PDB file as gemmi writes it, atoms N, CA and C in Angstrom:
CRYST1    1.000    1.000    1.000  90.00  90.00  90.00 P 1                      
ATOM      1  N   UNK A   1      17.484 232.825 279.424  1.00  0.00           N  
ATOM      2  CA  UNK A   1      18.068 233.697 278.294  1.00  0.00           C  
ATOM      3  C   UNK A   1      19.624 233.550 278.105  1.00  0.00           C  
ATOM      4  N   UNK A   2      19.703 232.831 279.562  1.00  0.00           N  
ATOM      5  CA  UNK A   2      21.276 232.343 279.263  1.00  0.00           C  
ATOM      6  C   UNK A   2      21.171 231.052 278.217  1.00  0.00           C  
ATOM      7  N   UNK A   3      20.321 229.988 278.652  1.00  0.00           N  
ATOM      8  CA  UNK A   3      20.971 228.980 277.228  1.00  0.00           C  
ATOM      9  C   UNK A   3      20.704 229.421 276.434  1.00  0.00           C  
ATOM     10  N   UNK A   4      20.308 230.045 275.666  1.00  0.00           N  
ATOM     11  CA  UNK A   4      19.636 230.978 274.694  1.00  0.00           C  
ATOM     12  C   UNK A   4      21.267 231.118 273.759  1.00  0.00           C  
ATOM     13  N   UNK A   5      21.583 231.740 275.118  1.00  0.00           N  
ATOM     14  CA  UNK A   5      23.357 232.404 274.444  1.00  0.00           C  
ATOM     15  C   UNK A   5      23.628 231.557 274.198  1.00  0.00           C  
ATOM     16  N   UNK A   6      24.218 230.779 275.334  1.00  0.00           N  
ATOM     17  CA  UNK A   6      24.990 229.115 275.181  1.00  0.00           C  
ATOM     18  C   UNK A   6      25.104 228.505 274.205  1.00  0.00           C  
ATOM     19  N   UNK A   7      23.461 227.835 273.201  1.00  0.00           N  
ATOM     20  CA  UNK A   7      23.497 227.108 272.483  1.00  0.00           C  
ATOM     21  C   UNK A   7      23.841 228.317 271.506  1.00  0.00           C  
ATOM     22  N   UNK A   8      23.482 229.139 271.362  1.00  0.00           N  
ATOM     23  CA  UNK A   8      23.889 230.103 269.617  1.00  0.00           C  
ATOM     24  C   UNK A   8      25.495 229.761 269.985  1.00  0.00           C  
ATOM     25  N   UNK A   9      25.703 230.287 270.717  1.00  0.00           N  
ATOM     26  CA  UNK A   9      27.528 230.322 270.891  1.00  0.00           C  
ATOM     27  C   UNK A   9      27.564 229.207 270.460  1.00  0.00           C  
ATOM     28  N   UNK A  10      27.334 228.241 271.771  1.00  0.00           N  
ATOM     29  CA  UNK A  10      28.236 226.054 271.334  1.00  0.00           C  
ATOM     30  C   UNK A  10      27.639 226.161 269.484  1.00  0.00           C  
ATOM     31  N   UNK A  11      27.155 226.580 269.015  1.00  0.00           N  
ATOM     32  CA  UNK A  11      26.669 226.016 267.688  1.00  0.00           C  
ATOM     33  C   UNK A  11      27.803 226.725 266.505  1.00  0.00           C  
ATOM     34  N   UNK A  12      28.308 228.112 267.434  1.00  0.00           N  
ATOM     35  CA  UNK A  12      29.265 229.181 266.132  1.00  0.00           C  
ATOM     36  C   UNK A  12      30.702 228.726 265.911  1.00  0.00           C  
ATOM     37  N   UNK A  13      31.102 227.982 267.661  1.00  0.00           N  
ATOM     38  CA  UNK A  13      31.933 227.236 268.109  1.00  0.00           C  
ATOM     39  C   UNK A  13      32.820 225.895 267.256  1.00  0.00           C  
ATOM     40  N   UNK A  14      31.369 225.113 267.461  1.00  0.00           N  
ATOM     41  CA  UNK A  14      31.221 223.858 266.746  1.00  0.00           C  
ATOM     42  C   UNK A  14      31.515 224.504 265.334  1.00  0.00           C  
ATOM     43  N   UNK A  15      31.048 224.545 265.072  1.00  0.00           N  
ATOM     44  CA  UNK A  15      30.815 225.695 263.406  1.00  0.00           C  
ATOM     45  C   UNK A  15      32.344 226.532 262.648  1.00  0.00           C  
ATOM     46  N   UNK A  16      33.323 227.331 263.780  1.00  0.00           N  
ATOM     47  CA  UNK A  16      33.940 227.369 262.731  1.00  0.00           C  
ATOM     48  C   UNK A  16      35.720 226.265 263.699  1.00  0.00           C  
ATOM     49  N   UNK A  17      35.438 225.985 264.320  1.00  0.00           N  
ATOM     50  CA  UNK A  17      35.887 225.331 264.720  1.00  0.00           C  
ATOM     51  C   UNK A  17      36.133 223.654 264.242  1.00  0.00           C  
ATOM     52  N   UNK A  18      35.010 223.145 263.682  1.00  0.00           N  
ATOM     53  CA  UNK A  18      35.677 222.476 262.252  1.00  0.00           C  
ATOM     54  C   UNK A  18      36.151 222.972 261.338  1.00  0.00           C  
ATOM     55  N   UNK A  19      35.721 223.539 260.285  1.00  0.00           N  
ATOM     56  CA  UNK A  19      36.112 224.677 259.312  1.00  0.00           C  
ATOM     57  C   UNK A  19      37.396 224.575 260.202  1.00  0.00           C  
ATOM     58  N   UNK A  20      38.467 224.642 260.716  1.00  0.00           N  
ATOM     59  CA  UNK A  20      39.669 224.751 260.904  1.00  0.00           C  
ATOM     60  C   UNK A  20      40.011 223.660 261.147  1.00  0.00           C  
ATOM     61  N   UNK A  21      39.708 223.378 261.316  1.00  0.00           N  
ATOM     62  CA  UNK A  21      40.291 221.674 261.040  1.00  0.00           C  
ATOM     63  C   UNK A  21      40.752 220.778 259.846  1.00  0.00           C  
ATOM     64  N   UNK A  22      39.499 220.908 259.293  1.00  0.00           N  
ATOM     65  CA  UNK A  22      39.454 220.410 257.927  1.00  0.00           C  
ATOM     66  C   UNK A  22      39.746 222.135 256.521  1.00  0.00           C  
ATOM     67  N   UNK A  23      39.357 223.195 257.080  1.00  0.00           N  
ATOM     68  CA  UNK A  23      40.255 223.528 256.281  1.00  0.00           C  
ATOM     69  C   UNK A  23      41.293 225.054 257.047  1.00  0.00           C  
ATOM     70  N   UNK A  24      42.566 224.113 257.162  1.00  0.00           N  
ATOM     71  CA  UNK A  24      43.247 225.044 258.214  1.00  0.00           C  
ATOM     72  C   UNK A  24      44.025 225.970 257.886  1.00  0.00           C  
ATOM     73  N   UNK A  25      44.179 225.962 256.445  1.00  0.00           N  
ATOM     74  CA  UNK A  25      44.573 227.662 255.786  1.00  0.00           C  
ATOM     75  C   UNK A  25      43.496 229.098 255.873  1.00  0.00           C  
ATOM     76  N   UNK A  26      42.609 228.228 256.008  1.00  0.00           N  
ATOM     77  CA  UNK A  26      41.468 229.590 256.870  1.00  0.00           C  
ATOM     78  C   UNK A  26      40.945 230.377 258.784  1.00  0.00           C  
ATOM     79  N   UNK A  27      41.722 231.867 258.138  1.00  0.00           N  
ATOM     80  CA  UNK A  27      42.406 232.038 259.434  1.00  0.00           C  
ATOM     81  C   UNK A  27      40.739 232.429 260.136  1.00  0.00           C  
ATOM     82  N   UNK A  28      41.191 232.429 261.140  1.00  0.00           N  
ATOM     83  CA  UNK A  28      39.954 233.500 261.475  1.00  0.00           C  
ATOM     84  C   UNK A  28      39.510 234.597 261.625  1.00  0.00           C  
ATOM     85  N   UNK A  29      39.729 235.537 260.682  1.00  0.00           N  
ATOM     86  CA  UNK A  29      39.444 236.716 260.396  1.00  0.00           C  
ATOM     87  C   UNK A  29      38.143 236.254 258.752  1.00  0.00           C  
ATOM     88  N   UNK A  30      38.751 234.765 258.053  1.00  0.00           N  
ATOM     89  CA  UNK A  30      37.807 235.132 256.837  1.00  0.00           C  
ATOM     90  C   UNK A  30      36.067 234.630 257.935  1.00  0.00           C  
ATOM     91  N   UNK A  31      36.192 233.727 259.764  1.00  0.00           N  
ATOM     92  CA  UNK A  31      35.038 233.467 259.622  1.00  0.00           C  
ATOM     93  C   UNK A  31      34.419 234.063 260.123  1.00  0.00           C  
ATOM     94  N   UNK A  32      34.039 234.495 259.392  1.00  0.00           N  
ATOM     95  CA  UNK A  32      32.769 236.019 259.296  1.00  0.00           C  
ATOM     96  C   UNK A  32      31.009 235.550 258.747  1.00  0.00           C  
ATOM     97  N   UNK A  33      29.896 235.715 259.866  1.00  0.00           N  
ATOM     98  CA  UNK A  33      28.429 234.585 259.626  1.00  0.00           C  
ATOM     99  C   UNK A  33      28.250 235.444 258.255  1.00  0.00           C  
ATOM    100  N   UNK A  34      28.942 236.486 257.164  1.00  0.00           N  
ATOM    101  CA  UNK A  34      28.722 236.544 255.870  1.00  0.00           C  
ATOM    102  C   UNK A  34      28.729 235.632 255.076  1.00  0.00           C  
ATOM    103  N   UNK A  35      29.825 235.009 255.461  1.00  0.00           N  
ATOM    104  CA  UNK A  35      30.885 234.134 254.187  1.00  0.00           C  
ATOM    105  C   UNK A  35      29.888 232.778 254.326  1.00  0.00           C  
ATOM    106  N   UNK A  36      30.278 232.036 252.803  1.00  0.00           N  
ATOM    107  CA  UNK A  36      29.564 230.279 253.012  1.00  0.00           C  
ATOM    108  C   UNK A  36      30.968 229.837 253.113  1.00  0.00           C  
ATOM    109  N   UNK A  37      30.748 228.548 253.588  1.00  0.00           N  
ATOM    110  CA  UNK A  37      31.699 227.760 252.728  1.00  0.00           C  
ATOM    111  C   UNK A  37      32.283 227.235 251.363  1.00  0.00           C  
ATOM    112  N   UNK A  38      31.521 228.024 250.528  1.00  0.00           N  
ATOM    113  CA  UNK A  38      32.113 228.080 249.155  1.00  0.00           C  
ATOM    114  C   UNK A  38      32.893 228.803 249.398  1.00  0.00           C  
ATOM    115  N   UNK A  39      32.634 229.983 249.884  1.00  0.00           N  
ATOM    116  CA  UNK A  39      33.947 231.031 249.210  1.00  0.00           C  
ATOM    117  C   UNK A  39      34.895 231.561 250.582  1.00  0.00           C  
ATOM    118  N   UNK A  40      35.011 230.433 251.530  1.00  0.00           N  
ATOM    119  CA  UNK A  40      35.827 229.645 251.546  1.00  0.00           C  
ATOM    120  C   UNK A  40      36.888 229.245 250.949  1.00  0.00           C  
ATOM    121  N   UNK A  41      36.695 228.559 250.299  1.00  0.00           N  
ATOM    122  CA  UNK A  41      36.958 227.767 249.370  1.00  0.00           C  
ATOM    123  C   UNK A  41      36.342 226.131 248.864  1.00  0.00           C  
ATOM    124  N   UNK A  42      36.175 225.964 250.223  1.00  0.00           N  
ATOM    125  CA  UNK A  42      35.320 224.217 250.378  1.00  0.00           C  
ATOM    126  C   UNK A  42      34.563 224.242 249.247  1.00  0.00           C  
ATOM    127  N   UNK A  43      35.144 222.445 249.153  1.00  0.00           N  
ATOM    128  CA  UNK A  43      34.270 221.894 247.848  1.00  0.00           C  
ATOM    129  C   UNK A  43      32.723 221.223 248.201  1.00  0.00           C  
ATOM    130  N   UNK A  44      32.449 220.629 247.603  1.00  0.00           N  
ATOM    131  CA  UNK A  44      31.284 220.144 248.310  1.00  0.00           C  
ATOM    132  C   UNK A  44      31.608 219.026 249.442  1.00  0.00           C  
ATOM    133  N   UNK A  45      32.954 217.957 248.554  1.00  0.00           N  
ATOM    134  CA  UNK A  45      33.200 216.901 249.999  1.00  0.00           C  
ATOM    135  C   UNK A  45      33.890 218.030 250.910  1.00  0.00           C  
ATOM    136  N   UNK A  46      34.413 219.020 251.394  1.00  0.00           N  
ATOM    137  CA  UNK A  46      34.453 219.225 253.165  1.00  0.00           C  
ATOM    138  C   UNK A  46      33.762 219.813 253.249  1.00  0.00           C  
ATOM    139  N   UNK A  47      32.565 220.681 252.429  1.00  0.00           N  
ATOM    140  CA  UNK A  47      31.249 220.870 253.246  1.00  0.00           C  
ATOM    141  C   UNK A  47      30.680 220.251 253.755  1.00  0.00           C  
ATOM    142  N   UNK A  48      30.109 218.151 253.209  1.00  0.00           N  
ATOM    143  CA  UNK A  48      29.994 217.524 253.478  1.00  0.00           C  
ATOM    144  C   UNK A  48      30.222 216.971 254.996  1.00  0.00           C  
ATOM    145  N   UNK A  49      31.897 217.151 254.299  1.00  0.00           N  
ATOM    146  CA  UNK A  49      32.477 216.431 255.929  1.00  0.00           C  
ATOM    147  C   UNK A  49      32.470 217.535 257.306  1.00  0.00           C  
ATOM    148  N   UNK A  50      32.342 219.063 256.754  1.00  0.00           N  
ATOM    149  CA  UNK A  50      32.202 220.242 257.663  1.00  0.00           C  
ATOM    150  C   UNK A  50      31.367 220.003 259.010  1.00  0.00           C  
ATOM    151  N   UNK A  51      30.042 219.928 258.325  1.00  0.00           N  
ATOM    152  CA  UNK A  51      28.520 219.472 258.329  1.00  0.00           C  
ATOM    153  C   UNK A  51      28.603 218.349 259.357  1.00  0.00           C  
ATOM    154  N   UNK A  52      28.451 217.168 258.793  1.00  0.00           N  
ATOM    155  CA  UNK A  52      28.988 215.879 258.974  1.00  0.00           C  
ATOM    156  C   UNK A  52      29.274 215.862 260.709  1.00  0.00           C  
ATOM    157  N   UNK A  53      30.657 216.889 260.951  1.00  0.00           N  
ATOM    158  CA  UNK A  53      31.681 216.540 261.986  1.00  0.00           C  
ATOM    159  C   UNK A  53      31.137 218.025 262.900  1.00  0.00           C  
ATOM    160  N   UNK A  54      30.004 219.052 262.938  1.00  0.00           N  
ATOM    161  CA  UNK A  54      29.722 220.102 263.584  1.00  0.00           C  
ATOM    162  C   UNK A  54      28.359 219.054 264.302  1.00  0.00           C  
ATOM    163  N   UNK A  55      27.583 217.989 263.317  1.00  0.00           N  
ATOM    164  CA  UNK A  55      26.576 217.000 263.922  1.00  0.00           C  
ATOM    165  C   UNK A  55      27.164 216.265 265.227  1.00  0.00           C  
ATOM    166  N   UNK A  56      27.723 215.339 264.528  1.00  0.00           N  
ATOM    167  CA  UNK A  56      28.500 214.737 265.241  1.00  0.00           C  
ATOM    168  C   UNK A  56      28.838 214.995 266.863  1.00  0.00           C  
ATOM    169  N   UNK A  57      29.723 216.422 266.645  1.00  0.00           N  
ATOM    170  CA  UNK A  57      29.760 217.965 267.924  1.00  0.00           C  
ATOM    171  C   UNK A  57      28.830 218.087 268.404  1.00  0.00           C  
ATOM    172  N   UNK A  58      27.159 217.674 268.330  1.00  0.00           N  
ATOM    173  CA  UNK A  58      27.044 217.836 268.381  1.00  0.00           C  
ATOM    174  C   UNK A  58      25.374 218.192 269.036  1.00  0.00           C  
ATOM    175  N   UNK A  59      26.401 216.573 268.157  1.00  0.00           N  
ATOM    176  CA  UNK A  59      25.105 215.055 268.932  1.00  0.00           C  
ATOM    177  C   UNK A  59      24.069 215.847 268.620  1.00  0.00           C  
ATOM    178  N   UNK A  60      24.060 215.940 266.867  1.00  0.00           N  
ATOM    179  CA  UNK A  60      22.458 215.661 266.203  1.00  0.00           C  
ATOM    180  C   UNK A  60      22.730 214.880 264.912  1.00  0.00           C  
ATOM    181  N   UNK A  61      21.107 214.867 264.600  1.00  0.00           N  
ATOM    182  CA  UNK A  61      21.457 213.821 264.008  1.00  0.00           C  
ATOM    183  C   UNK A  61      20.477 213.753 263.001  1.00  0.00           C  
ATOM    184  N   UNK A  62      20.092 214.730 262.025  1.00  0.00           N  
ATOM    185  CA  UNK A  62      19.845 215.062 260.447  1.00  0.00           C  
ATOM    186  C   UNK A  62      19.853 214.594 259.814  1.00  0.00           C  
ATOM    187  N   UNK A  63      19.298 214.752 258.733  1.00  0.00           N  
ATOM    188  CA  UNK A  63      19.852 214.881 256.609  1.00  0.00           C  
ATOM    189  C   UNK A  63      20.398 215.197 256.402  1.00  0.00           C  
ATOM    190  N   UNK A  64      21.466 215.424 256.048  1.00  0.00           N  
ATOM    191  CA  UNK A  64      22.777 216.252 254.857  1.00  0.00           C  
ATOM    192  C   UNK A  64      21.354 217.189 254.186  1.00  0.00           C  
ATOM    193  N   UNK A  65      20.431 216.449 253.957  1.00  0.00           N  
ATOM    194  CA  UNK A  65      19.656 217.058 253.092  1.00  0.00           C  
ATOM    195  C   UNK A  65      19.328 218.408 253.852  1.00  0.00           C  
ATOM    196  N   UNK A  66      18.698 218.217 254.268  1.00  0.00           N  
ATOM    197  CA  UNK A  66      18.659 219.417 255.543  1.00  0.00           C  
ATOM    198  C   UNK A  66      19.863 221.185 255.176  1.00  0.00           C  
ATOM    199  N   UNK A  67      20.827 220.763 255.391  1.00  0.00           N  
ATOM    200  CA  UNK A  67      21.283 222.167 255.088  1.00  0.00           C  
ATOM    201  C   UNK A  67      22.622 221.733 253.136  1.00  0.00           C  
ATOM    202  N   UNK A  68      21.143 221.214 252.369  1.00  0.00           N  
ATOM    203  CA  UNK A  68      21.660 221.404 250.709  1.00  0.00           C  
ATOM    204  C   UNK A  68      21.989 222.303 250.310  1.00  0.00           C  
ATOM    205  N   UNK A  69      20.288 223.624 250.659  1.00  0.00           N  
ATOM    206  CA  UNK A  69      20.689 225.110 249.825  1.00  0.00           C  
ATOM    207  C   UNK A  69      21.338 225.771 250.700  1.00  0.00           C  
ATOM    208  N   UNK A  70      22.557 226.245 249.869  1.00  0.00           N  
ATOM    209  CA  UNK A  70      23.516 227.708 249.946  1.00  0.00           C  
ATOM    210  C   UNK A  70      23.277 228.251 251.187  1.00  0.00           C  
ATOM    211  N   UNK A  71      24.113 228.396 252.284  1.00  0.00           N  
ATOM    212  CA  UNK A  71      23.486 229.330 253.694  1.00  0.00           C  
ATOM    213  C   UNK A  71      24.862 229.849 253.448  1.00  0.00           C  
ATOM    214  N   UNK A  72      25.020 231.033 254.114  1.00  0.00           N  
ATOM    215  CA  UNK A  72      26.198 231.383 255.058  1.00  0.00           C  
ATOM    216  C   UNK A  72      26.747 230.383 256.380  1.00  0.00           C  
ATOM    217  N   UNK A  73      27.491 231.447 257.291  1.00  0.00           N  
ATOM    218  CA  UNK A  73      28.362 230.231 258.531  1.00  0.00           C  
ATOM    219  C   UNK A  73      27.018 230.770 259.178  1.00  0.00           C  
ATOM    220  N   UNK A  74      26.914 232.125 259.024  1.00  0.00           N  
ATOM    221  CA  UNK A  74      25.465 232.921 260.128  1.00  0.00           C  
ATOM    222  C   UNK A  74      24.402 231.807 259.915  1.00  0.00           C  
ATOM    223  N   UNK A  75      23.708 231.672 258.623  1.00  0.00           N  
ATOM    224  CA  UNK A  75      22.379 231.555 259.151  1.00  0.00           C  
ATOM    225  C   UNK A  75      22.765 230.008 258.858  1.00  0.00           C  
ATOM    226  N   UNK A  76      23.954 229.072 258.986  1.00  0.00           N  
ATOM    227  CA  UNK A  76      24.154 227.650 259.337  1.00  0.00           C  
ATOM    228  C   UNK A  76      24.226 227.606 260.773  1.00  0.00           C  
ATOM    229  N   UNK A  77      25.134 228.910 261.443  1.00  0.00           N  
ATOM    230  CA  UNK A  77      25.135 227.942 262.847  1.00  0.00           C  
ATOM    231  C   UNK A  77      23.619 228.757 263.663  1.00  0.00           C  
ATOM    232  N   UNK A  78      22.737 229.280 263.389  1.00  0.00           N  
ATOM    233  CA  UNK A  78      21.945 229.727 263.187  1.00  0.00           C  
ATOM    234  C   UNK A  78      20.245 228.143 263.358  1.00  0.00           C  
ATOM    235  N   UNK A  79      20.883 227.994 262.526  1.00  0.00           N  
ATOM    236  CA  UNK A  79      19.957 226.732 261.973  1.00  0.00           C  
ATOM    237  C   UNK A  79      20.877 225.413 263.356  1.00  0.00           C  
ATOM    238  N   UNK A  80      21.893 225.885 262.939  1.00  0.00           N  
ATOM    239  CA  UNK A  80      21.989 224.687 264.470  1.00  0.00           C  
ATOM    240  C   UNK A  80      21.862 224.805 265.275  1.00  0.00           C  
ATOM    241  N   UNK A  81      21.750 225.946 265.990  1.00  0.00           N  
ATOM    242  CA  UNK A  81      20.663 226.326 267.222  1.00  0.00           C  
ATOM    243  C   UNK A  81      19.148 226.308 266.974  1.00  0.00           C  
ATOM    244  N   UNK A  82      18.763 226.156 266.361  1.00  0.00           N  
ATOM    245  CA  UNK A  82      17.256 226.258 266.315  1.00  0.00           C  
ATOM    246  C   UNK A  82      17.404 223.927 266.419  1.00  0.00           C  
ATOM    247  N   UNK A  83      18.379 223.713 266.429  1.00  0.00           N  
ATOM    248  CA  UNK A  83      18.141 222.210 266.192  1.00  0.00           C  
ATOM    249  C   UNK A  83      18.941 221.732 267.418  1.00  0.00           C  
ATOM    250  N   UNK A  84      19.736 222.988 268.270  1.00  0.00           N  
ATOM    251  CA  UNK A  84      20.089 222.584 269.082  1.00  0.00           C  
ATOM    252  C   UNK A  84      18.838 223.209 270.555  1.00  0.00           C  
ATOM    253  N   UNK A  85      17.851 223.766 270.174  1.00  0.00           N  
ATOM    254  CA  UNK A  85      16.664 223.891 271.034  1.00  0.00           C  
ATOM    255  C   UNK A  85      15.408 222.912 271.719  1.00  0.00           C  
ATOM    256  N   UNK A  86      15.686 222.221 269.719  1.00  0.00           N  
ATOM    257  CA  UNK A  86      14.557 221.642 269.953  1.00  0.00           C  
ATOM    258  C   UNK A  86      15.399 220.417 270.132  1.00  0.00           C  
ATOM    259  N   UNK A  87      16.571 219.395 270.524  1.00  0.00           N  
ATOM    260  CA  UNK A  87      16.947 218.748 270.854  1.00  0.00           C  
ATOM    261  C   UNK A  87      16.587 219.121 272.409  1.00  0.00           C  
ATOM    262  N   UNK A  88      16.921 220.104 273.295  1.00  0.00           N  
ATOM    263  CA  UNK A  88      17.316 220.585 274.120  1.00  0.00           C  
ATOM    264  C   UNK A  88      15.640 220.371 275.218  1.00  0.00           C  
ATOM    265  N   UNK A  89      14.583 220.963 274.054  1.00  0.00           N  
ATOM    266  CA  UNK A  89      12.839 220.897 274.281  1.00  0.00           C  
ATOM    267  C   UNK A  89      12.930 219.321 274.582  1.00  0.00           C  
ATOM    268  N   UNK A  90      13.329 218.576 274.025  1.00  0.00           N  
ATOM    269  CA  UNK A  90      13.024 216.930 273.650  1.00  0.00           C  
ATOM    270  C   UNK A  90      12.807 216.263 274.669  1.00  0.00           C  
ATOM    271  N   UNK A  91      13.797 216.717 275.259  1.00  0.00           N  
ATOM    272  CA  UNK A  91      14.186 216.040 276.311  1.00  0.00           C  
ATOM    273  C   UNK A  91      14.360 216.164 277.557  1.00  0.00           C  
ATOM    274  N   UNK A  92      13.057 217.013 277.636  1.00  0.00           N  
ATOM    275  CA  UNK A  92      12.105 217.088 279.243  1.00  0.00           C  
ATOM    276  C   UNK A  92      11.677 216.625 279.613  1.00  0.00           C  
TER     277      UNK A  92                                                      
END                                                                             
């Protein structure tokens, strides 16, 4: 169970840290699971940069189209968490 918590937390921290680096005016209070990158003011270039940077941080290799549907931060973190689980399972 600890591994599940760790991957979920890793995904969330990677996502929120990256958002704050690329969109420095975003406050910690705005980084809520129900908010989307678009509602936080990220344009399409910002969103692509955030996703690419998060994937690099987490060592994930996925096509950007995987993230093309508008998702809130919670859904993005869940999607990243799922991919981390798949990656870890494939390492075994």
